[in-house]
Amino acid sequence: MGDFKTGTEQLATAADQMVDTNELLQDNGRKLAQGVDSVQGAWSGAAATAFTNLMTQYQADFKTLNDSLFQIAEQVTGSSRDYAQQEETAASDVSAIMATLEDG
């Protein structure tokens, strides 16, 4: 298994990219819904019903995807903050140890 390395900056960048992607997906989803709505009024019959059912399922799945992406972005943002705090604590601890060794 390969080495995996990350840092606060990489985690924050990844979270920002996820939020940007989520916003882009939501914009495209709205555009699709507007396009579908504009033609749906003039369409009737079994095919229209089947398509409406398909779009209803698509919208539910689309919402689930976007909600999940947003939750992942929030978790990565939290991980970035935790990682930064742990780095600060470790640096402080090392400084304290070094100061003790120098004084002793």
PDB file of C-alpha atoms in Angstrom:
ATOM      1  CA  MET A   1       0.000   0.000   0.000  1.00  0.00           C
ATOM      2  CA  GLY A   2       1.371   3.432  -0.939  1.00  0.00           C
ATOM      3  CA  ASP A   3       2.188   6.171   1.459  1.00  0.00           C
ATOM      4  CA  PHE A   4      -0.546   8.691   2.085  1.00  0.00           C
ATOM      5  CA  LYS A   5       0.477  12.100   3.333  1.00  0.00           C
ATOM      6  CA  THR A   6      -1.636  15.145   3.957  1.00  0.00           C
ATOM      7  CA  GLY A   7      -1.596  18.388   5.802  1.00  0.00           C
ATOM      8  CA  THR A   8      -3.906  21.126   6.926  1.00  0.00           C
ATOM      9  CA  GLU A   9      -3.615  22.995   3.643  1.00  0.00           C
ATOM     10  CA  GLN A  10      -4.412  19.928   1.522  1.00  0.00           C
ATOM     11  CA  LEU A  11      -7.429  19.052   3.659  1.00  0.00           C
ATOM     12  CA  ALA A  12      -8.769  22.616   3.498  1.00  0.00           C
ATOM     13  CA  THR A  13      -8.259  22.695  -0.280  1.00  0.00           C
ATOM     14  CA  ALA A  14     -10.053  19.364  -0.702  1.00  0.00           C
ATOM     15  CA  ALA A  15     -12.992  20.573   1.391  1.00  0.00           C
ATOM     16  CA  ASP A  16     -13.225  23.801  -0.639  1.00  0.00           C
ATOM     17  CA  GLN A  17     -13.184  21.810  -3.881  1.00  0.00           C
ATOM     18  CA  MET A  18     -15.988  19.578  -2.596  1.00  0.00           C
ATOM     19  CA  VAL A  19     -18.102  22.615  -1.708  1.00  0.00           C
ATOM     20  CA  ASP A  20     -17.417  24.147  -5.146  1.00  0.00           C
ATOM     21  CA  THR A  21     -18.354  20.879  -6.859  1.00  0.00           C
ATOM     22  CA  ASN A  22     -21.511  20.645  -4.775  1.00  0.00           C
ATOM     23  CA  GLU A  23     -22.539  24.173  -5.797  1.00  0.00           C
ATOM     24  CA  LEU A  24     -21.836  23.411  -9.459  1.00  0.00           C
ATOM     25  CA  LEU A  25     -23.901  20.223  -9.285  1.00  0.00           C
ATOM     26  CA  GLN A  26     -26.771  22.091  -7.639  1.00  0.00           C
ATOM     27  CA  ASP A  27     -26.702  24.763 -10.370  1.00  0.00           C
ATOM     28  CA  ASN A  28     -26.761  22.095 -13.075  1.00  0.00           C
ATOM     29  CA  GLY A  29     -29.559  20.264 -11.272  1.00  0.00           C
ATOM     30  CA  ARG A  30     -31.648  23.447 -11.189  1.00  0.00           C
ATOM     31  CA  LYS A  31     -31.023  24.040 -14.905  1.00  0.00           C
ATOM     32  CA  LEU A  32     -32.065  20.481 -15.701  1.00  0.00           C
ATOM     33  CA  ALA A  33     -35.230  20.826 -13.613  1.00  0.00           C
ATOM     34  CA  GLN A  34     -36.109  24.082 -15.391  1.00  0.00           C
ATOM     35  CA  GLY A  35     -35.603  22.446 -18.781  1.00  0.00           C
ATOM     36  CA  VAL A  36     -37.755  19.474 -17.826  1.00  0.00           C
ATOM     37  CA  ASP A  37     -40.470  21.722 -16.405  1.00  0.00           C
ATOM     38  CA  SER A  38     -40.590  23.756 -19.615  1.00  0.00           C
ATOM     39  CA  VAL A  39     -41.464  20.722 -21.767  1.00  0.00           C
ATOM     40  CA  GLN A  40     -43.406  18.625 -19.288  1.00  0.00           C
ATOM     41  CA  GLY A  41     -46.577  20.705 -19.530  1.00  0.00           C
ATOM     42  CA  ALA A  42     -46.929  19.902 -23.223  1.00  0.00           C
ATOM     43  CA  TRP A  43     -46.311  16.183 -22.783  1.00  0.00           C
ATOM     44  CA  SER A  44     -48.907  13.604 -21.748  1.00  0.00           C
ATOM     45  CA  GLY A  45     -49.486   9.887 -21.806  1.00  0.00           C
ATOM     46  CA  ALA A  46     -47.675   6.827 -20.518  1.00  0.00           C
ATOM     47  CA  ALA A  47     -44.243   8.035 -21.638  1.00  0.00           C
ATOM     48  CA  ALA A  48     -44.742  11.340 -19.824  1.00  0.00           C
ATOM     49  CA  THR A  49     -45.782   9.501 -16.663  1.00  0.00           C
ATOM     50  CA  ALA A  50     -42.784   7.166 -16.875  1.00  0.00           C
ATOM     51  CA  PHE A  51     -40.462  10.115 -17.426  1.00  0.00           C
ATOM     52  CA  THR A  52     -41.998  12.015 -14.500  1.00  0.00           C
ATOM     53  CA  ASN A  53     -41.445   8.988 -12.266  1.00  0.00           C
ATOM     54  CA  LEU A  54     -37.850   8.710 -13.482  1.00  0.00           C
ATOM     55  CA  MET A  55     -37.222  12.410 -12.801  1.00  0.00           C
ATOM     56  CA  THR A  56     -38.727  12.094  -9.316  1.00  0.00           C
ATOM     57  CA  GLN A  57     -36.302   9.272  -8.512  1.00  0.00           C
ATOM     58  CA  TYR A  58     -33.435  11.181 -10.137  1.00  0.00           C
ATOM     59  CA  GLN A  59     -34.159  14.254  -8.005  1.00  0.00           C
ATOM     60  CA  ALA A  60     -34.222  12.168  -4.819  1.00  0.00           C
ATOM     61  CA  ASP A  61     -30.920  10.489  -5.739  1.00  0.00           C
ATOM     62  CA  PHE A  62     -29.437  13.842  -6.744  1.00  0.00           C
ATOM     63  CA  LYS A  63     -30.366  15.346  -3.370  1.00  0.00           C
ATOM     64  CA  THR A  64     -28.848  12.375  -1.542  1.00  0.00           C
ATOM     65  CA  LEU A  65     -25.622  12.758  -3.534  1.00  0.00           C
ATOM     66  CA  ASN A  66     -25.378  16.485  -2.843  1.00  0.00           C
ATOM     67  CA  ASP A  67     -26.184  16.072   0.846  1.00  0.00           C
ATOM     68  CA  SER A  68     -23.501  13.385   1.132  1.00  0.00           C
ATOM     69  CA  LEU A  69     -20.923  15.504  -0.673  1.00  0.00           C
ATOM     70  CA  PHE A  70     -21.655  18.447   1.619  1.00  0.00           C
ATOM     71  CA  GLN A  71     -21.389  16.246   4.728  1.00  0.00           C
ATOM     72  CA  ILE A  72     -18.049  14.868   3.533  1.00  0.00           C
ATOM     73  CA  ALA A  73     -16.799  18.424   2.935  1.00  0.00           C
ATOM     74  CA  GLU A  74     -17.842  19.371   6.476  1.00  0.00           C
ATOM     75  CA  GLN A  75     -16.043  16.332   7.891  1.00  0.00           C
ATOM     76  CA  VAL A  76     -12.875  17.102   5.936  1.00  0.00           C
ATOM     77  CA  THR A  77     -13.012  20.709   7.158  1.00  0.00           C
ATOM     78  CA  GLY A  78     -13.308  19.416  10.721  1.00  0.00           C
ATOM     79  CA  SER A  79     -10.388  17.055  10.143  1.00  0.00           C
ATOM     80  CA  SER A  80      -8.323  19.963   8.852  1.00  0.00           C
ATOM     81  CA  ARG A  81      -9.030  21.982  12.001  1.00  0.00           C
ATOM     82  CA  ASP A  82      -8.267  18.986  14.232  1.00  0.00           C
ATOM     83  CA  TYR A  83      -5.051  18.297  12.329  1.00  0.00           C
ATOM     84  CA  ALA A  84      -3.925  21.929  12.695  1.00  0.00           C
ATOM     85  CA  GLN A  85      -4.679  21.869  16.416  1.00  0.00           C
ATOM     86  CA  GLN A  86      -2.728  18.631  16.872  1.00  0.00           C
ATOM     87  CA  GLU A  87       0.239  20.090  14.978  1.00  0.00           C
ATOM     88  CA  GLU A  88       0.183  23.190  17.200  1.00  0.00           C
ATOM     89  CA  THR A  89      -0.003  21.070  20.347  1.00  0.00           C
ATOM     90  CA  ALA A  90       2.860  18.851  19.195  1.00  0.00           C
ATOM     91  CA  ALA A  91       5.018  21.861  18.303  1.00  0.00           C
ATOM     92  CA  SER A  92       4.291  23.427  21.684  1.00  0.00           C
ATOM     93  CA  ASP A  93       5.145  20.188  23.478  1.00  0.00           C
ATOM     94  CA  VAL A  94       8.432  19.853  21.588  1.00  0.00           C
ATOM     95  CA  SER A  95       9.304  23.478  22.373  1.00  0.00           C
ATOM     96  CA  ALA A  96       8.600  22.891  26.062  1.00  0.00           C
ATOM     97  CA  ILE A  97      10.780  19.774  26.079  1.00  0.00           C
ATOM     98  CA  MET A  98      13.595  21.601  24.282  1.00  0.00           C
ATOM     99  CA  ALA A  99      13.393  24.493  26.751  1.00  0.00           C
ATOM    100  CA  THR A 100      13.551  22.068  29.671  1.00  0.00           C
ATOM    101  CA  LEU A 101      16.570  20.296  28.178  1.00  0.00           C
ATOM    102  CA  GLU A 102      18.368  23.573  27.518  1.00  0.00           C
ATOM    103  CA  ASP A 103      17.745  24.805  31.067  1.00  0.00           C
ATOM    104  CA  GLY A 104      18.806  21.555  32.634  1.00  0.00           C
TER     105      GLY A 104
END
